[in-house]
CSV table of C-alpha atoms in Angstrom, one decimal:
chain,number,residue,atom,x,y,z
A,1,GLY,CA,-15.6,-20.5,8.1
A,2,ALA,CA,-15.7,-18.5,4.9
A,3,GLY,CA,-14.0,-15.1,4.8
A,4,VAL,CA,-14.9,-12.0,3.0
A,5,SER,CA,-15.2,-12.5,-0.7
A,6,GLN,CA,-15.1,-10.0,-3.5
A,7,SER,CA,-15.8,-10.2,-7.2
A,8,PRO,CA,-14.5,-9.8,-9.7
A,9,SER,CA,-10.9,-10.2,-8.6
A,10,ASN,CA,-9.8,-8.2,-11.6
A,11,LYS,CA,-11.7,-5.8,-13.8
A,12,VAL,CA,-10.4,-3.9,-16.9
A,13,THR,CA,-12.8,-1.3,-18.3
A,14,GLU,CA,-12.7,1.5,-20.8
A,15,LYS,CA,-12.9,5.1,-19.6
A,16,GLY,CA,-16.5,6.2,-19.4
A,17,LYS,CA,-18.0,2.8,-18.7
A,18,ASP,CA,-19.8,1.9,-15.5
A,19,VAL,CA,-18.6,-0.9,-13.2
A,20,GLU,CA,-20.0,-2.8,-10.3
A,21,LEU,CA,-17.9,-4.3,-7.6
A,22,ARG,CA,-19.4,-6.9,-5.2
A,23,CYS,CA,-18.6,-7.8,-1.6
A,24,ASP,CA,-19.9,-10.8,0.3
A,25,PRO,CA,-19.1,-10.2,4.0
A,26,ILE,CA,-18.7,-12.8,6.7
A,27,SER,CA,-22.1,-14.1,7.7
A,28,GLY,CA,-23.5,-12.3,10.7
A,29,HIS,CA,-21.2,-9.3,10.4
A,30,THR,CA,-23.3,-6.2,10.7
A,31,ALA,CA,-20.7,-3.6,9.7
A,32,LEU,CA,-19.2,-3.4,6.2
A,33,TYR,CA,-16.6,-1.1,5.0
A,34,TRP,CA,-15.2,-0.1,1.5
A,35,TYR,CA,-11.6,1.1,1.1
A,36,ARG,CA,-9.5,2.0,-1.9
A,37,GLN,CA,-5.8,1.2,-2.2
A,38,SER,CA,-3.9,3.2,-4.8
A,39,LEU,CA,-0.2,4.0,-5.3
A,40,GLY,CA,-0.6,7.7,-4.9
A,41,GLN,CA,-3.1,7.8,-2.1
A,42,GLY,CA,-2.5,4.7,0.0
A,43,LEU,CA,-5.5,3.2,1.7
A,44,GLU,CA,-8.5,5.4,1.8
A,45,PHE,CA,-11.8,4.9,3.5
A,46,LEU,CA,-14.8,5.2,1.2
A,47,ILE,CA,-18.0,4.2,2.9
A,48,TYR,CA,-19.4,2.3,5.9
A,49,PHE,CA,-22.6,0.3,6.3
A,50,GLN,CA,-24.3,-0.6,9.6
A,51,GLY,CA,-26.9,-3.1,8.5
A,52,ASN,CA,-28.3,-1.7,5.2
A,53,SER,CA,-27.7,2.0,6.2
A,54,ALA,CA,-24.8,4.1,5.2
A,55,PRO,CA,-24.8,7.0,7.7
A,56,ASP,CA,-21.6,8.6,6.3
A,57,LYS,CA,-20.9,8.8,2.6
A,58,SER,CA,-18.4,11.6,2.9
A,59,GLY,CA,-15.5,9.4,2.0
A,60,LEU,CA,-16.8,8.7,-1.5
A,61,PRO,CA,-14.4,10.7,-3.9
A,62,SER,CA,-17.1,11.9,-6.2
A,63,ASP,CA,-20.8,11.6,-7.0
A,64,ARG,CA,-19.9,9.0,-9.6
A,65,PHE,CA,-19.4,6.6,-6.7
A,66,SER,CA,-22.3,5.0,-5.0
A,67,ALA,CA,-22.8,1.9,-2.8
A,68,GLU,CA,-25.7,-0.1,-1.5
A,69,ARG,CA,-26.1,-3.1,0.8
A,70,THR,CA,-29.1,-5.4,0.8
A,71,GLY,CA,-30.4,-7.8,3.4
A,72,GLY,CA,-27.7,-6.8,5.7
A,73,SER,CA,-25.3,-8.8,3.6
A,74,VAL,CA,-24.0,-8.3,0.1
A,75,SER,CA,-22.8,-4.9,-0.9
A,76,THR,CA,-22.2,-3.4,-4.3
A,77,LEU,CA,-19.9,-0.5,-5.1
A,78,THR,CA,-20.8,1.2,-8.4
A,79,ILE,CA,-18.6,3.6,-10.2
A,80,GLN,CA,-20.2,5.5,-13.1
A,81,ARG,CA,-18.4,7.0,-16.0
A,82,THR,CA,-15.1,5.6,-14.9
A,83,GLN,CA,-11.9,7.7,-15.1
A,84,GLN,CA,-8.3,6.6,-15.2
A,85,GLU,CA,-7.8,8.0,-11.7
A,86,ASP,CA,-10.3,5.4,-10.5
A,87,SER,CA,-7.8,2.7,-11.2
A,88,ALA,CA,-7.0,1.1,-7.8
A,89,VAL,CA,-7.6,-2.0,-5.7
A,90,TYR,CA,-11.0,-1.8,-4.0
A,91,LEU,CA,-11.1,-3.5,-0.6
A,92,CYS,CA,-14.1,-4.6,1.4
A,93,ALA,CA,-14.0,-5.4,5.1
A,94,SER,CA,-16.6,-6.6,7.5
A,95,SER,CA,-16.8,-6.5,11.3
A,96,LEU,CA,-19.0,-8.1,13.9
A,97,GLU,CA,-19.2,-4.8,15.8
A,98,TYR,CA,-18.9,-1.3,14.5
A,99,VAL,CA,-17.0,0.0,17.4
A,100,ALA,CA,-13.4,-1.2,17.9
A,101,GLY,CA,-14.3,-4.4,16.1
A,102,GLU,CA,-11.7,-6.3,14.3
A,103,GLN,CA,-12.2,-5.8,10.5
A,104,TYR,CA,-11.8,-8.8,8.2
A,105,PHE,CA,-10.6,-7.8,4.7
A,106,GLY,CA,-11.4,-9.4,1.4
A,107,PRO,CA,-8.8,-10.0,-1.3
A,108,GLY,CA,-9.9,-6.9,-3.2
A,109,THR,CA,-10.9,-6.1,-6.7
A,110,ARG,CA,-8.2,-4.7,-8.9
A,111,LEU,CA,-9.8,-2.1,-11.2
A,112,THR,CA,-7.9,-0.9,-14.3
A,113,VAL,CA,-9.4,1.9,-16.4
A,114,THR,CA,-7.9,2.2,-19.8
B,1,ALA,CA,-8.8,15.1,12.1
B,2,GLN,CA,-6.8,12.0,12.7
B,3,SER,CA,-3.7,11.0,10.8
B,4,VAL,CA,-1.1,8.3,10.8
B,5,THR,CA,2.6,8.6,9.9
B,6,GLN,CA,4.8,5.6,9.2
B,7,LEU,CA,8.2,7.0,9.2
B,8,ASP,CA,9.9,4.4,7.0
B,9,SER,CA,8.5,3.4,3.6
B,10,GLN,CA,11.0,0.5,3.3
B,11,VAL,CA,12.9,-1.5,5.9
B,12,PRO,CA,15.4,-4.1,4.7
B,13,VAL,CA,16.7,-6.5,7.4
B,14,PHE,CA,18.6,-9.8,7.5
B,15,GLU,CA,16.9,-13.0,8.6
B,16,GLU,CA,17.0,-13.5,12.4
B,17,ALA,CA,17.7,-9.8,13.1
B,18,PRO,CA,15.3,-7.7,15.2
B,19,VAL,CA,13.1,-5.2,13.5
B,20,GLU,CA,11.1,-2.1,14.6
B,21,LEU,CA,8.5,-0.5,12.3
B,22,ARG,CA,7.6,3.0,13.5
B,23,CYS,CA,4.2,4.5,13.6
B,24,ASN,CA,3.0,7.9,15.0
B,25,TYR,CA,-0.5,9.2,15.1
B,26,SER,CA,-2.2,12.5,15.5
B,27,SER,CA,-5.6,12.8,17.2
B,28,SER,CA,-7.3,15.1,19.6
B,29,VAL,CA,-9.6,12.4,20.7
B,30,SER,CA,-9.2,8.9,22.0
B,31,VAL,CA,-8.3,6.3,19.4
B,32,TYR,CA,-7.9,2.6,18.9
B,33,LEU,CA,-4.7,1.4,17.2
B,34,PHE,CA,-4.0,-1.4,14.8
B,35,TRP,CA,-1.3,-3.0,12.8
B,36,TYR,CA,-2.3,-4.9,9.6
B,37,VAL,CA,0.0,-7.0,7.3
B,38,GLN,CA,-0.4,-7.4,3.6
B,39,TYR,CA,1.5,-10.3,2.1
B,40,PRO,CA,2.1,-10.1,-1.7
B,41,ASN,CA,-1.1,-10.5,-3.7
B,42,GLN,CA,-3.2,-11.0,-0.6
B,43,GLY,CA,-5.7,-9.0,1.5
B,44,LEU,CA,-5.0,-7.3,4.8
B,45,GLN,CA,-4.7,-9.3,7.9
B,46,LEU,CA,-4.9,-8.0,11.5
B,47,LEU,CA,-1.6,-8.5,13.4
B,48,LEU,CA,-2.6,-6.9,16.6
B,49,LYS,CA,-4.7,-4.1,18.2
B,50,TYR,CA,-4.7,-1.8,21.2
B,51,LEU,CA,-8.1,-0.9,22.6
B,52,SER,CA,-7.3,-0.2,26.3
B,53,GLY,CA,-5.4,-1.7,29.2
B,54,SER,CA,-1.9,-2.9,29.0
B,55,THR,CA,0.2,-0.8,26.7
B,56,LEU,CA,2.2,-3.7,25.4
B,57,VAL,CA,0.1,-5.9,23.1
B,58,LYS,CA,1.2,-9.1,21.5
B,59,GLY,CA,0.0,-10.3,18.1
B,60,ILE,CA,0.3,-13.2,15.7
B,61,ASN,CA,3.6,-14.4,14.3
B,62,GLY,CA,5.6,-13.2,17.2
B,63,PHE,CA,5.0,-9.5,16.7
B,64,GLU,CA,4.3,-7.0,19.5
B,65,ALA,CA,3.6,-3.3,19.8
B,66,GLU,CA,3.7,-0.8,22.5
B,67,PHE,CA,1.3,2.1,22.9
B,68,ASN,CA,2.9,5.3,24.1
B,69,LYS,CA,0.4,8.0,24.7
B,70,SER,CA,2.8,10.8,25.5
B,71,GLN,CA,4.7,10.2,22.3
B,72,THR,CA,1.6,9.3,20.3
B,73,SER,CA,3.4,6.2,19.0
B,74,PHE,CA,2.5,2.6,18.4
B,75,HIS,CA,5.7,1.0,17.1
B,76,LEU,CA,5.7,-2.6,15.9
B,77,ARG,CA,8.6,-4.9,16.9
B,78,LYS,CA,9.8,-8.5,16.4
B,79,PRO,CA,12.9,-9.8,18.0
B,80,SER,CA,13.9,-12.2,15.2
B,81,VAL,CA,12.4,-12.0,11.7
B,82,HIS,CA,12.0,-14.7,9.1
B,83,ILE,CA,12.0,-14.6,5.3
B,84,SER,CA,8.2,-15.2,5.5
B,85,ASP,CA,7.7,-11.9,7.3
B,86,THR,CA,8.4,-10.1,4.0
B,87,ALA,CA,5.3,-8.1,3.5
B,88,GLU,CA,3.9,-4.6,3.7
B,89,TYR,CA,2.8,-3.4,7.2
B,90,PHE,CA,0.1,-0.8,7.8
B,91,CYS,CA,-0.5,1.1,11.0
B,92,ALA,CA,-4.1,2.3,11.5
B,93,VAL,CA,-6.3,4.2,13.9
B,94,SER,CA,-10.0,4.4,14.5
B,95,VAL,CA,-11.7,6.9,16.7
B,96,SER,CA,-13.2,5.4,19.8
B,97,GLY,CA,-17.0,5.7,19.8
B,98,SER,CA,-17.1,6.3,16.1
B,99,GLN,CA,-18.3,4.2,13.2
B,100,GLY,CA,-15.1,2.4,13.3
B,101,ASN,CA,-13.6,3.1,9.9
B,102,LEU,CA,-9.8,2.8,9.8
B,103,ILE,CA,-7.4,5.6,8.9
B,104,PHE,CA,-4.2,4.1,7.6
B,105,GLY,CA,-0.6,5.1,7.3
B,106,LYS,CA,1.2,4.8,4.0
B,107,GLY,CA,2.7,1.5,4.8
B,108,THR,CA,6.2,0.1,5.4
B,109,LYS,CA,7.6,-2.6,3.2
B,110,LEU,CA,9.6,-5.0,5.2
B,111,SER,CA,12.1,-7.0,3.1
B,112,VAL,CA,13.8,-9.9,4.9
B,113,LYS,CA,17.0,-11.1,3.3
B,114,PRO,CA,18.8,-14.4,3.9
């Protein structure tokens, strides 16, 4: 079946602009995760959704970052007033169960802030 | 807090040689352990996981790992590597009973030479 998809695959934006990154999880997966992969920081956890709820937003690096999930499916990660340090690959993963479940990763969105 | 240390950032080996990629973790609570692989320009793929039970776990592509609680290690091994195993390998933990987000090590780049 279809895996996790993310769009766009690449995004180049100017410093100060807002961007939206989209994640389509595997159908039926209730848990959804956002991670960021950058050269300096490695892979960092950003936020987790169980259904449409995000009980823990502490991984978001600043208040410029927000995320939502609708219908227990698609999720959008929004970065406002982008900065150069936001440049990274943003990965989305979904899981059938939120405890010890195997996470399936999407191909990522490569964000470059110029 | 939990942390994961991958002791080698790069491991070069010749084809058909054995390989061990080392991973140590730090946690005051029970954790689940994972190895993920990232092939060039692709997303993360689960190689294997340890949740409970037998400490020796077998994964895809001939890889295996052994959980050692006393040494807090989860080293990944393969008795004979192929050129196609060239990739970056990430060790990760999640806290049992938690929301399931993964805490990753910095990764080990495995380079298999003919």
